[in-house]
Amino acid sequence: MILRLWIEYLNSWRSSLRAIPLPAEHRKPFRSAGSKGEPMRLRRLTLLSATALSIGLCTSVNAETPIAGAQAGQIVGQNISGIWESYPDDTSDAEDAFIEFPVPGDGPRLKEPYATEWKEFRAKREAMLAAGTPLVDPSTLCLPEGMPGIMAAIFPLEILQTPGQVTVLAELFTQTRRIYLNRPMPALEDLNPSFYGFSSGRWEGDTLIVTTKGVKEDVRFFDIPHSLKMVITERIRLTGPDVMENVISIEDPETLLEPYVFTYEYKRDPDYEMTEYFCERDDALLKVNTDGTVQMKTGEDIP
């Protein structure tokens, strides 16, 4: 979905951020925020400027051990705390300077005129990418991924379980999403539209079921249009030691002919440390042209 650049081009920039030279074995193709790509330590370097400051890891516990108690003030449900990366990583060996992340699942079945408009725009995006003049997108503009984009785990996610809440922290842009457990869903007219909407979750056996409403209409997951009536339902569960799946279903009576269903999978990495990652609008390496395309800056553009 977003652009990734050659990591060799960025070695000097990486050194200026962290003062640590990049090992030769890690010099692989570099992809931006919208592409899964390289292992997590390489994903911290994207086309967006970042600050690399370490933050603490959550406590490591047995992946299969349920978290006890349904009493007030206790954490309930399966233990899904920890740092997760997208799994498996199908693009780690890609050699493209710019790549397009595929639309998950079979893609949405949209009503007209949304279907035609979406297909035409996606075709334009792919053509511009192939021509080496990729179109700007929200991450290029330093905007949050929103829902459900944040759950793609393009960069690592950290999940924290506390009484009454599950918190999802994304390394990219240091995003925060909150899932309130057993909280009644407010009426749609009472919700303030936002990037992540309002998420209410509950445990049913070993599965965390989360309903999200109130996502802003200009938050476009793979450019897919939606209305304020959109409802996102997630079914999150462990499928093996340190492996988790999230089955996502999107419903929207205004734009979709049927629910759009796809699955994200993750692998827990107890050894990874999340870092702060803030985006600066004036990117050190890329510039947004007046026609909406993006290109790398040359020596003349960099002070």
XYZ file of C-alpha atoms in Angstrom:
303
model
C 0.000 0.000 0.000
C 2.787 2.430 0.820
C 6.265 2.833 -0.648
C 9.471 1.259 0.572
C 12.920 2.368 -0.501
C 16.307 0.677 -0.883
C 17.861 0.306 2.539
C 21.362 0.833 1.116
C 20.322 4.363 0.160
C 19.390 5.049 3.761
C 22.439 3.697 5.601
C 23.904 7.123 6.245
C 20.532 8.440 7.442
C 20.123 5.456 9.749
C 23.550 6.151 11.235
C 22.596 9.748 11.948
C 19.466 8.591 13.773
C 21.040 5.940 15.947
C 24.790 6.313 15.459
C 24.940 2.574 14.804
C 26.219 1.305 11.414
C 23.956 -1.111 9.601
C 25.451 -4.636 9.394
C 26.056 -5.819 5.842
C 23.799 -8.841 6.266
C 20.854 -6.523 6.931
C 21.238 -4.462 3.764
C 18.094 -5.621 2.021
C 15.335 -3.818 0.100
C 13.608 -1.115 2.105
C 9.844 -0.712 2.093
C 7.630 1.969 3.547
C 4.884 1.940 6.118
C 2.347 0.160 3.922
C 4.477 -2.894 3.103
C 5.214 -5.813 5.390
C 8.717 -6.462 4.139
C 11.820 -6.987 6.237
C 12.065 -8.224 9.830
C 11.010 -5.733 12.423
C 14.414 -4.207 13.145
C 14.577 -3.001 9.524
C 11.015 -1.749 9.423
C 11.796 1.066 11.828
C 13.495 2.824 8.914
C 10.846 4.005 6.483
C 10.333 6.867 4.105
C 9.105 8.848 7.128
C 11.528 10.552 9.547
C 11.695 8.850 12.943
C 13.152 9.175 16.399
C 14.670 5.929 17.652
C 14.251 5.885 21.427
C 13.856 2.597 23.256
C 10.899 1.912 25.499
C 10.356 -0.992 27.874
C 9.134 -4.463 27.040
C 6.040 -5.840 28.641
C 6.544 -8.785 30.989
C 6.955 -12.109 29.198
C 4.617 -14.916 30.273
C 3.619 -18.322 28.978
C 1.763 -17.919 25.689
C -0.777 -20.649 26.401
C -1.582 -19.681 30.004
C -5.013 -18.021 30.414
C -4.947 -14.843 32.471
C -6.967 -15.552 35.572
C -10.091 -14.115 37.014
C -13.316 -12.459 36.022
C -13.563 -10.490 39.245
C -13.422 -6.723 39.321
C -9.941 -5.348 38.890
C -8.516 -8.539 37.384
C -7.276 -9.294 33.874
C -9.324 -11.903 32.019
C -8.955 -13.982 28.881
C -6.066 -15.673 27.120
C -2.606 -14.177 27.402
C -2.113 -12.177 24.207
C 0.238 -9.632 25.758
C 3.574 -9.074 24.087
C 5.116 -7.811 20.883
C 3.772 -9.222 17.634
C 4.938 -9.040 14.037
C 3.099 -9.978 10.865
C 3.507 -13.670 10.083
C 4.464 -15.180 7.744
C 6.418 -12.424 5.994
C 5.859 -13.094 2.293
C 7.783 -10.068 1.036
C 11.077 -10.344 2.911
C 12.974 -11.424 -0.216
C 11.454 -8.862 -2.583
C 14.009 -6.802 -4.497
C 11.838 -3.973 -5.742
C 12.777 -0.425 -4.861
C 9.050 0.281 -4.612
C 6.454 -2.415 -4.014
C 2.693 -2.493 -3.594
C 1.225 -4.408 -0.701
C -1.676 -6.568 -1.982
C -5.243 -5.983 -0.835
C -5.944 -8.666 1.800
C -8.263 -11.572 1.114
C -10.267 -11.482 -2.088
C -10.847 -7.746 -1.839
C -14.163 -6.025 -1.098
C -17.380 -6.474 -3.085
C -18.478 -2.868 -3.348
C -21.728 -1.363 -4.529
C -21.764 0.960 -7.510
C -20.483 3.533 -8.143
C -17.934 2.717 -5.425
C -16.763 -0.499 -7.114
C -15.882 1.177 -10.406
C -14.296 4.193 -8.734
C -12.195 2.032 -6.426
C -10.954 -0.256 -9.215
C -10.035 2.712 -11.380
C -8.126 4.383 -8.554
C -6.293 1.178 -7.641
C -5.323 0.725 -11.294
C -4.017 4.290 -11.376
C -2.025 3.741 -8.170
C -0.438 0.573 -9.572
C 0.359 2.238 -12.904
C 1.989 5.212 -11.190
C 3.977 2.851 -8.997
C 5.189 0.904 -12.034
C 6.216 4.180 -13.671
C 8.357 5.070 -10.659
C 6.112 7.987 -9.638
C 3.995 6.474 -6.838
C 1.021 8.393 -5.543
C 1.055 9.957 -2.109
C -0.905 8.134 0.588
C -1.850 8.768 4.235
C 1.370 7.391 5.727
C 3.418 9.552 3.383
C 1.506 12.471 4.899
C 2.296 11.274 8.444
C -1.321 10.309 9.153
C -2.225 7.376 11.456
C -3.181 4.088 9.820
C -6.512 3.970 11.624
C -8.754 0.901 11.670
C -8.346 -1.736 10.468
C -4.994 -0.735 8.930
C -3.156 -0.619 12.258
C -3.840 -4.354 12.742
C -1.880 -5.272 9.608
C 1.255 -4.954 11.785
C 3.350 -3.526 8.991
C 5.590 -2.489 11.870
C 5.485 -4.391 15.185
C 2.500 -4.195 17.520
C 2.634 -4.397 21.286
C -0.468 -5.653 23.094
C -0.976 -4.785 26.768
C -3.706 -6.394 28.875
C -4.902 -4.492 31.924
C -8.135 -4.723 33.944
C -11.013 -3.763 31.642
C -8.867 -2.905 28.647
C -6.645 -4.262 25.894
C -4.260 -1.665 24.461
C -2.628 -1.992 21.040
C 0.541 0.042 20.519
C 1.967 0.314 17.006
C 5.605 1.166 16.508
C 4.802 3.090 13.321
C 4.008 6.693 14.332
C 3.731 5.508 17.972
C 0.012 4.859 17.492
C -2.325 3.831 20.322
C -5.589 1.891 20.017
C -7.768 1.054 23.022
C -10.212 -1.852 23.268
C -12.610 -1.493 26.211
C -13.736 -4.841 27.619
C -17.419 -5.452 28.340
C -18.171 -1.783 27.679
C -21.539 -1.007 26.044
C -21.193 0.375 22.536
C -22.376 4.012 22.451
C -25.002 5.008 19.915
C -23.469 5.972 16.589
C -24.647 9.566 16.938
C -22.814 9.771 20.271
C -19.472 8.718 18.814
C -16.923 11.271 17.712
C -15.548 9.882 14.421
C -11.857 9.102 14.782
C -9.011 7.166 13.186
C -9.563 4.057 15.314
C -13.221 4.470 16.204
C -14.631 3.093 19.459
C -13.793 -0.560 20.188
C -15.702 -2.745 22.627
C -14.455 -6.279 23.297
C -15.473 -9.392 25.183
C -13.972 -12.825 25.693
C -15.905 -15.855 24.462
C -13.865 -18.868 25.511
C -10.382 -18.458 24.000
C -11.448 -15.766 21.508
C -11.476 -12.003 21.991
C -14.362 -10.579 19.964
C -14.021 -6.860 19.253
C -16.573 -4.569 17.626
C -15.465 -1.194 16.292
C -17.657 1.658 15.104
C -17.173 5.361 14.431
C -14.157 5.268 12.093
C -13.755 8.503 10.133
C -14.883 8.285 6.522
C -11.577 9.665 5.254
C -9.667 6.759 6.830
C -9.279 4.581 3.735
C -8.003 1.033 4.197
C -6.362 0.235 0.837
C -8.324 3.181 -0.561
C -11.633 1.345 0.110
C -14.516 3.799 0.661
C -16.800 3.414 3.654
C -19.522 5.275 5.504
C -19.946 6.097 9.179
C -22.222 3.043 9.363
C -19.230 0.734 8.897
C -18.837 -1.953 11.585
C -15.579 -3.860 12.026
C -15.668 -7.166 13.924
C -12.472 -8.941 14.974
C -12.055 -12.465 16.324
C -8.620 -12.650 17.929
C -7.239 -15.924 19.288
C -4.033 -17.884 19.804
C -3.607 -20.685 17.271
C -0.340 -22.083 18.638
C 2.644 -21.221 20.811
C 3.306 -17.512 20.210
C 1.109 -17.504 17.087
C -2.118 -15.494 16.858
C -4.770 -14.841 14.235
C -7.210 -11.987 13.768
C -10.212 -12.706 11.556
C -11.594 -9.337 10.495
C -15.057 -8.773 9.048
C -16.105 -5.362 7.702
C -19.773 -4.559 7.127
C -21.168 -1.368 5.640
C -24.744 -1.139 4.315
C -23.865 1.979 2.328
C -20.859 0.706 0.355
C -20.549 -3.099 0.588
C -22.623 -5.800 -1.064
C -21.469 -8.343 1.523
C -19.119 -8.478 4.523
C -15.470 -8.119 3.586
C -13.615 -10.852 5.500
C -9.877 -11.476 5.721
C -7.344 -12.758 8.254
C -4.138 -11.347 9.686
C -1.655 -13.612 11.432
C 1.070 -12.686 13.894
C 4.061 -14.213 15.661
C 5.133 -13.102 19.130
C 8.739 -11.924 19.546
C 9.747 -11.758 23.230
C 13.199 -10.377 22.377
C 12.146 -7.304 20.433
C 12.140 -3.813 21.947
C 9.622 -1.294 20.691
C 10.926 2.183 19.876
C 9.360 5.591 19.595
C 8.638 6.430 15.989
C 7.350 9.888 15.210
C 6.796 11.235 11.723
C 7.912 14.631 10.504
C 5.816 16.136 7.742
C 8.897 17.508 5.972
C 10.529 14.167 5.209
C 14.305 14.117 5.052
C 14.394 11.810 2.037
C 11.141 12.219 0.121
C 9.200 15.101 -1.331
C 5.559 15.281 -2.359
C 5.074 16.931 -5.730
C 2.195 19.252 -6.554
C 0.606 16.533 -8.733
C 0.343 14.176 -5.755
C 3.273 11.932 -6.659
C 6.237 11.153 -4.432
C 9.916 11.066 -5.288
C 13.226 10.840 -3.505
C 15.038 14.064 -2.850
C 18.284 14.767 -4.682
C 21.364 16.515 -3.377
C 19.890 19.815 -4.559
C 16.794 19.289 -2.390
C 18.655 18.413 0.809
C 20.183 21.383 2.691
